Amino acid sequence: MSAIPGRHVVVVGTQWGDEGKGKLVDWLTETATGVVRFQGGHNAGHTLVINGVKTALHLIPSGIMRDGVRCYIGNGVVLSAGKLLEEITGLEKARVEVRSRLRVSEGCPLILPFHAALDVAREVAKEKSGAAKIGTTGRGIGPAYEDKVARRALRVQDLKHPDRFERKLRELIAYYNAQLAMLHADQVDWSQVAWLKDQPLSAFVRGGSVDFEAVRQQALDHAKALLPMVADVSRELNEAHKAGGNLLFEGAQGTLLDIDHGTYPFVTSSNCVAGNAAAGSGVGPQLLSYVLGITKAYCTRVGGGPFPTELDWETPGTVGYHLSTVGAERGTTTGRARRCGWFDAALLKRSAQVNGLSGLCITKLDVLDGLKELQLCVGYLLDGERIDLLPLGADDIERCQPIYETLPGWSDSTVGVTRFDRLPQAAQSYLHRIEEVAGVPIHLVSTSPDRDHTILIQDPFQA
């Protein structure tokens, strides 16, 4: 692969996340000098398979697996310092050098134990009242973004000034303890709720209240390891651009989980769309050259919310069960089973519209091997009217009845195929029909989780 100098590519998920963005970012990093995370937190999960070895990443950009590539965590990310340090330690055990190559924006809001406590307490309260849970990961992502928008967040830069940090922390803990009391947090068994890998939230939440000293001490301990990696990420990215470097901007979650454009309220708390690559990292939008949309050859979703093409994925012998088992559909971050369904081209059209997609990458094509026929959703019936674009908001989407086209399946294996013309003819026809309905060209196809099992039609760094 070669690249035009100074080209910057944004990679976004076009469904509800879990589309395989991590593998593609890692693969494209071969011609990149830097990889940037611009939103989300450690609720994201990217699984990479390199030479048969599986690596799960949650905060660190997928480019870390390429020697010499600089990785950046932009200001749009909410940061758990403890989780980041855990991840670094895991990579270092695998002999991956991280600390000299990772830069963390001082503008990142911090996720602290009370954020996770409120997240969990809210979901428990919803469950007890019979209300529909949002299906959060319980990691404090939403409350941390709430603090950011409310202008009360503690940010990475506050760790440089312990006195200022402690003053703000006291105010925040008083605020959170009042909310936890209203949610009857004293009735939650915090010993069963993880904060760090080997530490439950009961180390910080006692009798339903958050302990100031426990939070303060851990945060300042983490600061010693974190601060050497803290930088003005916006400045460094702009300098990399001026030097002719190629940058990859790596989105977390998926477009339909975007706080503005997703299946609200069953969404995440940040903007997952391509436009946030600029705001979440500190570069001007005119620097973004190409937007690659990642989409599975079928659909999956974790957690609550509407899913028009959902199948029965729990009963052996069904198509949904095939997708679930052959696709190994479990969340990288939570381990929760993913709901599975047919490909939804009307959903993809919405994603193409809000992201301004330049091209598509279809992942997990090999999971469809062996199915006799495929259903492709091309629109919906909504209250008796045919529409060809996913509506905004969960209420309308819940009432959508999918309209399907039936296409032939294929029996030959596509696993490991690296040339489009070597795919079964039915697989080629399926992909061409996706292009037609979505109105976006397919530029890459992934035929297994392995890094090298990728069909390149058009290089995003040359498009």
Coordinates of C-alpha atoms in Angstrom, one line a residue:
M1 CA 0.0 0.0 0.0
S2 CA 1.1 3.6 -0.7
A3 CA -0.5 6.9 0.2
I4 CA -0.8 10.5 -0.8
P5 CA 1.1 12.6 1.9
G6 CA -1.1 14.6 4.2
R7 CA -4.3 12.5 3.7
H8 CA -6.5 12.0 6.8
V9 CA -9.1 9.3 7.0
V10 CA -12.0 9.1 9.4
V11 CA -13.3 5.6 10.3
V12 CA -16.8 5.3 11.7
G13 CA -19.3 2.5 12.4
T14 CA -22.5 2.8 10.5
Q15 CA -24.7 0.5 12.6
W16 CA -24.9 0.1 16.4
G17 CA -21.2 -0.5 16.9
D18 CA -19.3 -3.7 16.9
E19 CA -18.8 -3.5 13.1
G20 CA -15.1 -4.4 13.2
K21 CA -13.6 -0.9 13.1
G22 CA -10.6 -2.0 15.1
K23 CA -9.3 -4.5 12.5
L24 CA -9.7 -2.0 9.7
V25 CA -8.0 0.8 11.6
D26 CA -5.1 -1.5 12.4
W27 CA -4.9 -2.6 8.7
L28 CA -5.0 1.0 7.4
T29 CA -2.4 2.1 9.9
E30 CA 0.2 0.4 7.6
T31 CA 0.3 3.8 5.7
A32 CA -0.5 6.1 8.6
T33 CA 1.8 8.0 11.0
G34 CA -0.8 8.5 13.7
V35 CA -4.1 7.2 14.9
V36 CA -6.6 9.3 16.9
R37 CA -9.6 8.4 19.2
F38 CA -12.0 11.3 19.2
Q39 CA -15.0 10.3 21.3
G40 CA -16.4 7.7 23.8
G41 CA -14.7 6.1 26.7
H42 CA -13.8 2.6 27.8
N43 CA -17.3 1.5 26.9
A44 CA -15.9 0.9 23.4
G45 CA -14.2 -2.3 22.5
H46 CA -12.0 -3.2 19.5
T47 CA -10.8 -6.7 19.0
L48 CA -7.8 -7.3 16.7
V49 CA -6.5 -10.7 15.5
I50 CA -2.9 -10.5 14.3
N51 CA -1.2 -13.8 13.3
G52 CA -3.9 -15.6 15.2
V53 CA -3.4 -13.7 18.4
K54 CA -6.4 -11.8 19.8
T55 CA -6.0 -8.4 21.4
A56 CA -8.8 -6.4 23.0
L57 CA -8.5 -2.6 23.2
H58 CA -10.9 -0.2 24.9
L59 CA -9.3 3.3 25.1
I60 CA -6.0 3.0 23.2
P61 CA -6.3 3.5 19.4
S62 CA -5.9 0.3 17.4
G63 CA -2.8 1.7 15.7
I64 CA -0.8 0.9 18.8
M65 CA -0.2 -2.6 17.4
R66 CA 1.9 -1.1 14.6
D67 CA 5.5 -0.3 15.6
G68 CA 6.4 3.4 15.3
V69 CA 2.9 4.8 14.9
R70 CA 1.9 7.6 17.3
C71 CA -1.4 7.2 19.0
Y72 CA -3.6 10.1 20.4
I73 CA -6.5 10.2 22.7
G74 CA -8.4 13.4 21.9
N75 CA -10.3 15.8 24.0
G76 CA -13.6 14.3 23.0
V77 CA -12.9 11.1 24.9
V78 CA -13.9 10.7 28.6
L79 CA -11.0 9.1 30.3
S80 CA -10.7 6.6 33.1
A81 CA -7.1 6.9 34.0
G82 CA -7.1 3.6 35.9
K83 CA -8.6 1.7 32.9
L84 CA -6.0 3.3 30.6
L85 CA -3.2 2.3 32.8
E86 CA -4.6 -1.3 33.0
E87 CA -4.7 -1.4 29.3
I88 CA -1.1 -0.1 28.9
T89 CA 0.1 -2.7 31.4
G90 CA -1.6 -5.5 29.4
L91 CA 0.0 -4.4 26.2
E92 CA 3.4 -4.0 27.8
K93 CA 3.2 -7.7 29.0
A94 CA 2.7 -8.5 25.3
R95 CA 5.9 -6.5 24.6
V96 CA 4.1 -3.6 22.9
E97 CA 5.7 -0.3 23.6
V98 CA 3.0 2.2 24.5
R99 CA 4.1 5.1 26.8
S100 CA 6.6 6.7 24.3
R101 CA 4.0 6.6 21.5
L102 CA 0.7 7.6 23.3
R103 CA -0.4 11.2 23.8
V104 CA -3.5 12.1 25.9
S105 CA -5.2 15.4 25.6
E106 CA -5.3 17.5 28.8
G107 CA -8.8 18.4 27.8
C108 CA -10.2 14.9 28.4
P109 CA -12.9 14.8 31.2
L110 CA -12.1 12.3 33.8
I111 CA -14.3 9.3 34.7
L112 CA -14.1 8.7 38.4
P113 CA -15.7 6.0 40.6
F114 CA -18.8 8.1 41.4
H115 CA -19.6 8.3 37.7
A116 CA -19.8 4.5 37.5
A117 CA -21.8 4.4 40.8
L118 CA -24.5 6.8 39.5
D119 CA -24.6 4.9 36.1
V120 CA -25.2 1.6 37.9
A121 CA -27.7 3.0 40.5
R122 CA -29.8 4.6 37.8
E123 CA -30.1 1.3 35.9
V124 CA -30.9 -0.6 39.1
A125 CA -33.6 2.0 39.9
K126 CA -35.1 1.7 36.4
E127 CA -35.2 -2.1 36.7
K128 CA -36.9 -2.0 40.1
S129 CA -39.5 0.5 38.8
G130 CA -40.3 -1.6 35.7
A131 CA -39.0 1.1 33.4
A132 CA -37.0 0.1 30.3
K133 CA -33.2 0.2 31.0
I134 CA -31.0 2.1 28.5
G135 CA -28.6 -0.8 28.5
T136 CA -25.5 1.2 29.5
T137 CA -22.2 -0.6 30.2
G138 CA -22.3 0.8 33.8
R139 CA -18.8 2.3 33.3
G140 CA -19.8 5.9 34.1
I141 CA -19.6 7.2 30.5
G142 CA -23.0 9.1 30.5
P143 CA -22.5 10.8 33.9
A144 CA -19.0 11.9 32.8
Y145 CA -20.4 13.5 29.7
E146 CA -23.1 15.1 31.8
D147 CA -20.4 16.8 33.9
K148 CA -18.7 18.0 30.7
V149 CA -21.8 19.6 29.3
A150 CA -22.7 21.1 32.7
R151 CA -19.2 22.6 33.0
R152 CA -18.4 21.0 36.2
A153 CA -16.1 18.2 34.9
L154 CA -12.7 17.4 36.4
R155 CA -10.3 17.2 33.4
V156 CA -6.9 15.6 32.9
Q157 CA -5.3 19.1 33.2
D158 CA -6.7 19.4 36.8
L159 CA -4.4 16.5 37.8
K160 CA -1.4 18.8 37.3
H161 CA -2.7 21.0 40.2
P162 CA -3.6 18.8 43.3
D163 CA -5.1 21.6 45.3
R164 CA -7.4 22.6 42.5
F165 CA -8.3 19.0 41.9
E166 CA -9.2 18.4 45.5
R167 CA -11.4 21.5 45.7
K168 CA -13.3 20.5 42.6
L169 CA -13.5 16.9 43.7
R170 CA -15.2 17.8 47.1
E171 CA -17.9 19.7 45.2
L172 CA -18.5 16.9 42.8
I173 CA -18.7 14.2 45.4
A174 CA -21.2 16.2 47.4
Y175 CA -23.3 16.6 44.3
Y176 CA -23.1 12.8 43.5
N177 CA -23.8 11.7 47.0
A178 CA -27.0 13.6 47.0
Q179 CA -28.1 11.9 43.8
L180 CA -27.1 8.5 45.0
A181 CA -29.1 9.0 48.2
M182 CA -32.2 9.7 46.1
L183 CA -31.6 6.5 44.2
H184 CA -31.2 4.4 47.4
A185 CA -27.7 3.5 46.6
D186 CA -27.3 2.0 50.0
Q187 CA -29.3 -1.0 48.8
V188 CA -26.9 -1.8 45.9
D189 CA -24.3 -4.5 46.5
W190 CA -21.3 -2.5 45.3
S191 CA -18.9 -5.5 46.0
Q192 CA -20.4 -7.1 42.8
V193 CA -19.7 -4.0 40.6
A194 CA -16.2 -3.8 39.1
W195 CA -14.3 -0.5 38.9
L196 CA -10.9 -1.6 37.9
K197 CA -10.0 -5.1 37.0
D198 CA -9.2 -6.3 40.5
Q199 CA -11.2 -3.6 42.5
P200 CA -14.9 -3.4 43.1
L201 CA -16.8 -0.1 43.6
S202 CA -17.2 -1.0 47.2
A203 CA -13.7 0.4 47.7
F204 CA -15.1 3.8 47.1
V205 CA -18.9 3.6 47.9
R206 CA -19.7 2.9 51.5
G207 CA -23.2 2.9 52.9
G208 CA -24.5 4.4 49.7
S209 CA -22.0 7.4 49.7
V210 CA -18.8 8.0 47.9
D211 CA -15.7 8.3 50.1
F212 CA -13.7 11.5 49.2
E213 CA -10.3 10.3 50.5
A214 CA -10.4 7.0 48.6
V215 CA -11.2 8.7 45.3
R216 CA -8.7 11.5 45.8
Q217 CA -5.8 9.1 46.7
Q218 CA -6.3 6.8 43.7
A219 CA -6.7 9.7 41.3
L220 CA -3.4 11.3 42.4
D221 CA -1.6 8.0 42.3
H222 CA -2.8 7.5 38.7
A223 CA -1.7 11.0 37.8
K224 CA 1.9 10.1 38.4
A225 CA 1.8 7.5 35.6
L226 CA -0.5 9.4 33.4
L227 CA 0.9 13.0 33.3
P228 CA 4.1 12.1 31.3
M229 CA 1.8 11.1 28.4
V230 CA -0.3 14.2 28.6
A231 CA 0.1 16.7 25.7
D232 CA -1.6 19.4 23.6
V233 CA -3.0 16.9 21.2
S234 CA -4.5 19.5 18.9
R235 CA -1.1 21.1 18.4
E236 CA 0.6 17.8 17.7
L237 CA -2.0 16.7 15.2
N238 CA -1.7 20.0 13.3
E239 CA 2.0 19.7 13.3
A240 CA 1.8 16.2 12.0
H241 CA -0.4 17.5 9.1
K242 CA 2.0 20.2 8.2
A243 CA 4.8 17.6 8.2
G244 CA 2.9 15.6 5.6
G245 CA 1.9 12.8 7.9
N246 CA -1.2 10.7 7.3
L247 CA -3.7 10.4 10.2
L248 CA -6.5 8.0 11.0
F249 CA -9.4 9.1 13.1
E250 CA -10.9 6.2 14.9
G251 CA -14.6 6.4 16.0
A252 CA -16.0 4.3 18.8
Q253 CA -19.5 2.8 19.0
G254 CA -21.6 3.4 15.8
T255 CA -23.7 6.0 14.1
L256 CA -27.0 4.7 15.4
L257 CA -25.7 5.2 18.9
D258 CA -24.9 8.9 18.3
I259 CA -26.5 11.2 20.9
D260 CA -28.1 13.3 18.1
H261 CA -28.6 11.0 15.2
G262 CA -29.1 7.6 16.8
T263 CA -32.1 5.7 18.1
Y264 CA -32.6 8.1 20.9
P265 CA -32.9 7.6 23.9
F266 CA -31.2 4.2 23.4
V267 CA -27.9 5.8 22.5
T268 CA -24.5 6.6 23.9
S269 CA -23.6 10.0 25.4
S270 CA -21.3 11.3 22.6
N271 CA -21.3 12.1 18.9
C272 CA -20.1 9.0 17.1
V273 CA -20.4 10.5 13.6
A274 CA -17.5 11.7 11.3
G275 CA -18.2 15.4 12.0
N276 CA -17.0 14.9 15.6
A277 CA -13.5 13.8 14.5
A278 CA -12.7 17.5 14.2
A279 CA -14.2 18.8 17.4
G280 CA -13.1 15.7 19.4
S281 CA -9.4 16.1 18.5
G282 CA -8.8 19.8 17.7
V283 CA -8.3 19.8 14.0
G284 CA -10.2 21.8 11.4
P285 CA -12.8 19.9 9.3
Q286 CA -11.1 20.9 6.1
L287 CA -8.2 18.6 7.0
L288 CA -10.4 15.5 6.8
S289 CA -10.0 13.9 3.4
Y290 CA -12.1 10.7 3.4
V291 CA -14.8 9.1 5.5
L292 CA -14.9 5.2 5.6
G293 CA -18.0 3.6 6.9
I294 CA -17.6 0.2 8.5
T295 CA -20.7 -2.1 8.3
K296 CA -21.2 -5.8 8.9
A297 CA -22.7 -7.9 6.2
Y298 CA -25.6 -8.3 8.6
C299 CA -26.7 -6.3 11.7
T300 CA -26.1 -6.7 15.4
R301 CA -27.0 -4.6 18.4
V302 CA -26.1 -4.8 22.2
G303 CA -28.4 -3.6 24.8
G304 CA -31.9 -2.1 24.6
G305 CA -33.6 -0.2 21.8
P306 CA -35.4 -0.8 18.5
F307 CA -33.9 -3.2 15.9
P308 CA -36.2 -3.5 12.8
T309 CA -34.5 -6.5 11.2
E310 CA -33.8 -8.5 14.4
L311 CA -34.1 -12.3 14.1
D312 CA -34.6 -15.0 16.7
W313 CA -30.9 -15.4 17.5
E314 CA -31.2 -17.7 20.5
T315 CA -32.9 -20.8 19.0
P316 CA -30.6 -23.4 17.4
G317 CA -31.2 -24.0 13.7
T318 CA -32.4 -20.5 12.9
V319 CA -30.6 -18.0 10.7
G320 CA -30.2 -15.6 13.7
Y321 CA -28.5 -18.4 15.7
H322 CA -26.2 -19.0 12.8
L323 CA -25.2 -15.3 12.7
S324 CA -24.7 -15.3 16.5
T325 CA -22.6 -18.4 16.8
V326 CA -20.6 -18.3 13.6
G327 CA -20.0 -14.6 14.1
A328 CA -19.1 -15.1 17.8
E329 CA -21.4 -12.1 18.6
R330 CA -20.4 -11.1 22.1
G331 CA -19.5 -7.6 23.2
T332 CA -15.7 -6.9 23.5
T333 CA -16.3 -4.7 26.6
T334 CA -19.1 -6.4 28.4
G335 CA -19.3 -9.9 27.1
R336 CA -23.0 -9.5 26.5
A337 CA -24.6 -11.4 23.7
R338 CA -25.4 -9.2 20.6
R339 CA -28.8 -9.3 19.1
C340 CA -28.6 -10.4 15.4
G341 CA -30.6 -9.6 12.3
W342 CA -30.6 -9.2 8.5
F343 CA -28.7 -6.4 6.8
D344 CA -30.5 -3.1 6.8
A345 CA -29.8 -0.9 3.8
A346 CA -32.3 1.8 4.8
L347 CA -30.4 2.2 8.1
L348 CA -27.2 2.4 6.1
K349 CA -28.6 5.2 4.0
R350 CA -29.2 7.2 7.2
S351 CA -25.6 6.6 8.3
A352 CA -24.3 7.6 4.8
Q353 CA -26.3 10.8 5.0
V354 CA -25.1 12.0 8.4
N355 CA -21.5 11.0 8.0
G356 CA -20.9 12.0 4.3
L357 CA -19.4 8.6 3.6
S358 CA -16.8 8.4 0.9
G359 CA -16.7 4.6 0.8
L360 CA -17.8 1.4 2.7
C361 CA -16.0 -1.5 4.2
I362 CA -18.1 -4.6 4.6
T363 CA -16.9 -6.9 7.4
K364 CA -17.8 -10.4 8.4
L365 CA -18.9 -11.5 4.9
D366 CA -17.6 -15.0 5.7
V367 CA -20.3 -15.3 8.5
L368 CA -22.9 -15.6 5.7
D369 CA -21.2 -18.6 4.1
G370 CA -23.6 -21.6 3.9
L371 CA -26.9 -19.7 4.0
K372 CA -29.2 -20.7 1.1
E373 CA -30.8 -17.3 0.8
L374 CA -30.4 -13.8 2.2
Q375 CA -32.9 -11.1 3.1
L376 CA -31.9 -7.4 2.5
C377 CA -34.0 -4.7 4.1
V378 CA -34.5 -1.9 1.6
G379 CA -37.1 0.1 3.4
Y380 CA -40.0 0.0 5.9
L381 CA -43.7 0.3 6.3
L382 CA -44.4 3.0 8.9
D383 CA -48.1 3.4 9.8
G384 CA -49.0 2.1 6.4
E385 CA -46.6 4.3 4.4
R386 CA -43.5 3.0 2.6
I387 CA -40.3 4.8 3.5
D388 CA -36.7 4.1 2.4
L389 CA -34.7 5.9 5.2
L390 CA -34.5 5.0 8.9
P391 CA -36.6 7.5 10.9
L392 CA -35.1 9.6 13.7
G393 CA -35.8 8.4 17.3
A394 CA -36.7 5.1 18.9
D395 CA -40.5 5.6 18.9
D396 CA -41.0 5.7 15.1
I397 CA -38.3 3.1 14.5
E398 CA -40.1 0.7 16.9
R399 CA -43.1 0.8 14.6
C400 CA -41.2 0.1 11.4
Q401 CA -41.9 -3.1 9.5
P402 CA -38.9 -4.1 7.3
I403 CA -39.4 -4.5 3.5
Y404 CA -37.1 -7.3 2.3
E405 CA -35.5 -8.3 -1.0
T406 CA -34.5 -12.0 -1.3
L407 CA -31.1 -12.7 -2.7
P408 CA -29.4 -16.1 -3.2
G409 CA -26.8 -17.2 -0.7
W410 CA -23.6 -19.2 -1.4
S411 CA -22.1 -22.4 -0.2
D412 CA -18.4 -21.8 -1.0
S413 CA -16.2 -20.4 1.7
T414 CA -15.1 -16.8 1.6
V415 CA -12.8 -17.0 4.6
G416 CA -9.4 -15.5 3.8
V417 CA -10.3 -14.3 0.3
T418 CA -8.2 -11.3 -0.7
R419 CA -9.5 -10.6 -4.2
F420 CA -13.0 -9.5 -5.1
D421 CA -13.2 -11.6 -8.3
R422 CA -12.4 -14.7 -6.2
L423 CA -15.6 -14.3 -4.2
P424 CA -18.6 -16.5 -5.1
Q425 CA -20.8 -14.8 -7.7
A426 CA -23.7 -14.6 -5.3
A427 CA -21.5 -12.9 -2.7
Q428 CA -20.4 -10.4 -5.4
S429 CA -24.0 -9.7 -6.3
Y430 CA -25.0 -9.3 -2.7
L431 CA -22.3 -6.6 -2.2
H432 CA -23.2 -4.8 -5.4
R433 CA -26.9 -4.6 -4.3
I434 CA -25.8 -3.1 -1.0
E435 CA -23.9 -0.4 -3.0
E436 CA -26.9 0.3 -5.2
V437 CA -29.4 0.7 -2.3
A438 CA -27.1 2.6 0.0
G439 CA -25.7 4.8 -2.8
V440 CA -22.1 4.4 -1.5
P441 CA -19.3 2.4 -3.2
I442 CA -17.7 -0.5 -1.4
H443 CA -13.9 0.1 -1.1
L444 CA -12.9 -2.8 1.2
V445 CA -14.3 -6.2 2.3
S446 CA -13.1 -8.1 5.4
T447 CA -13.3 -11.9 5.0
S448 CA -12.1 -12.9 8.5
P449 CA -11.0 -11.3 11.7
D450 CA -7.3 -11.7 10.7
R451 CA -5.4 -8.5 9.7
D452 CA -4.4 -9.8 6.3
H453 CA -7.8 -11.3 5.2
T454 CA -8.9 -8.1 3.5
I455 CA -10.0 -7.2 0.0
L456 CA -8.8 -3.8 -1.1
I457 CA -10.8 -2.2 -4.0
Q458 CA -9.9 1.4 -3.4
D459 CA -7.3 2.7 -0.9
P460 CA -8.8 5.5 1.3
F461 CA -5.4 7.1 1.5
Q462 CA -5.4 7.4 -2.3
A463 CA -9.1 8.1 -3.0

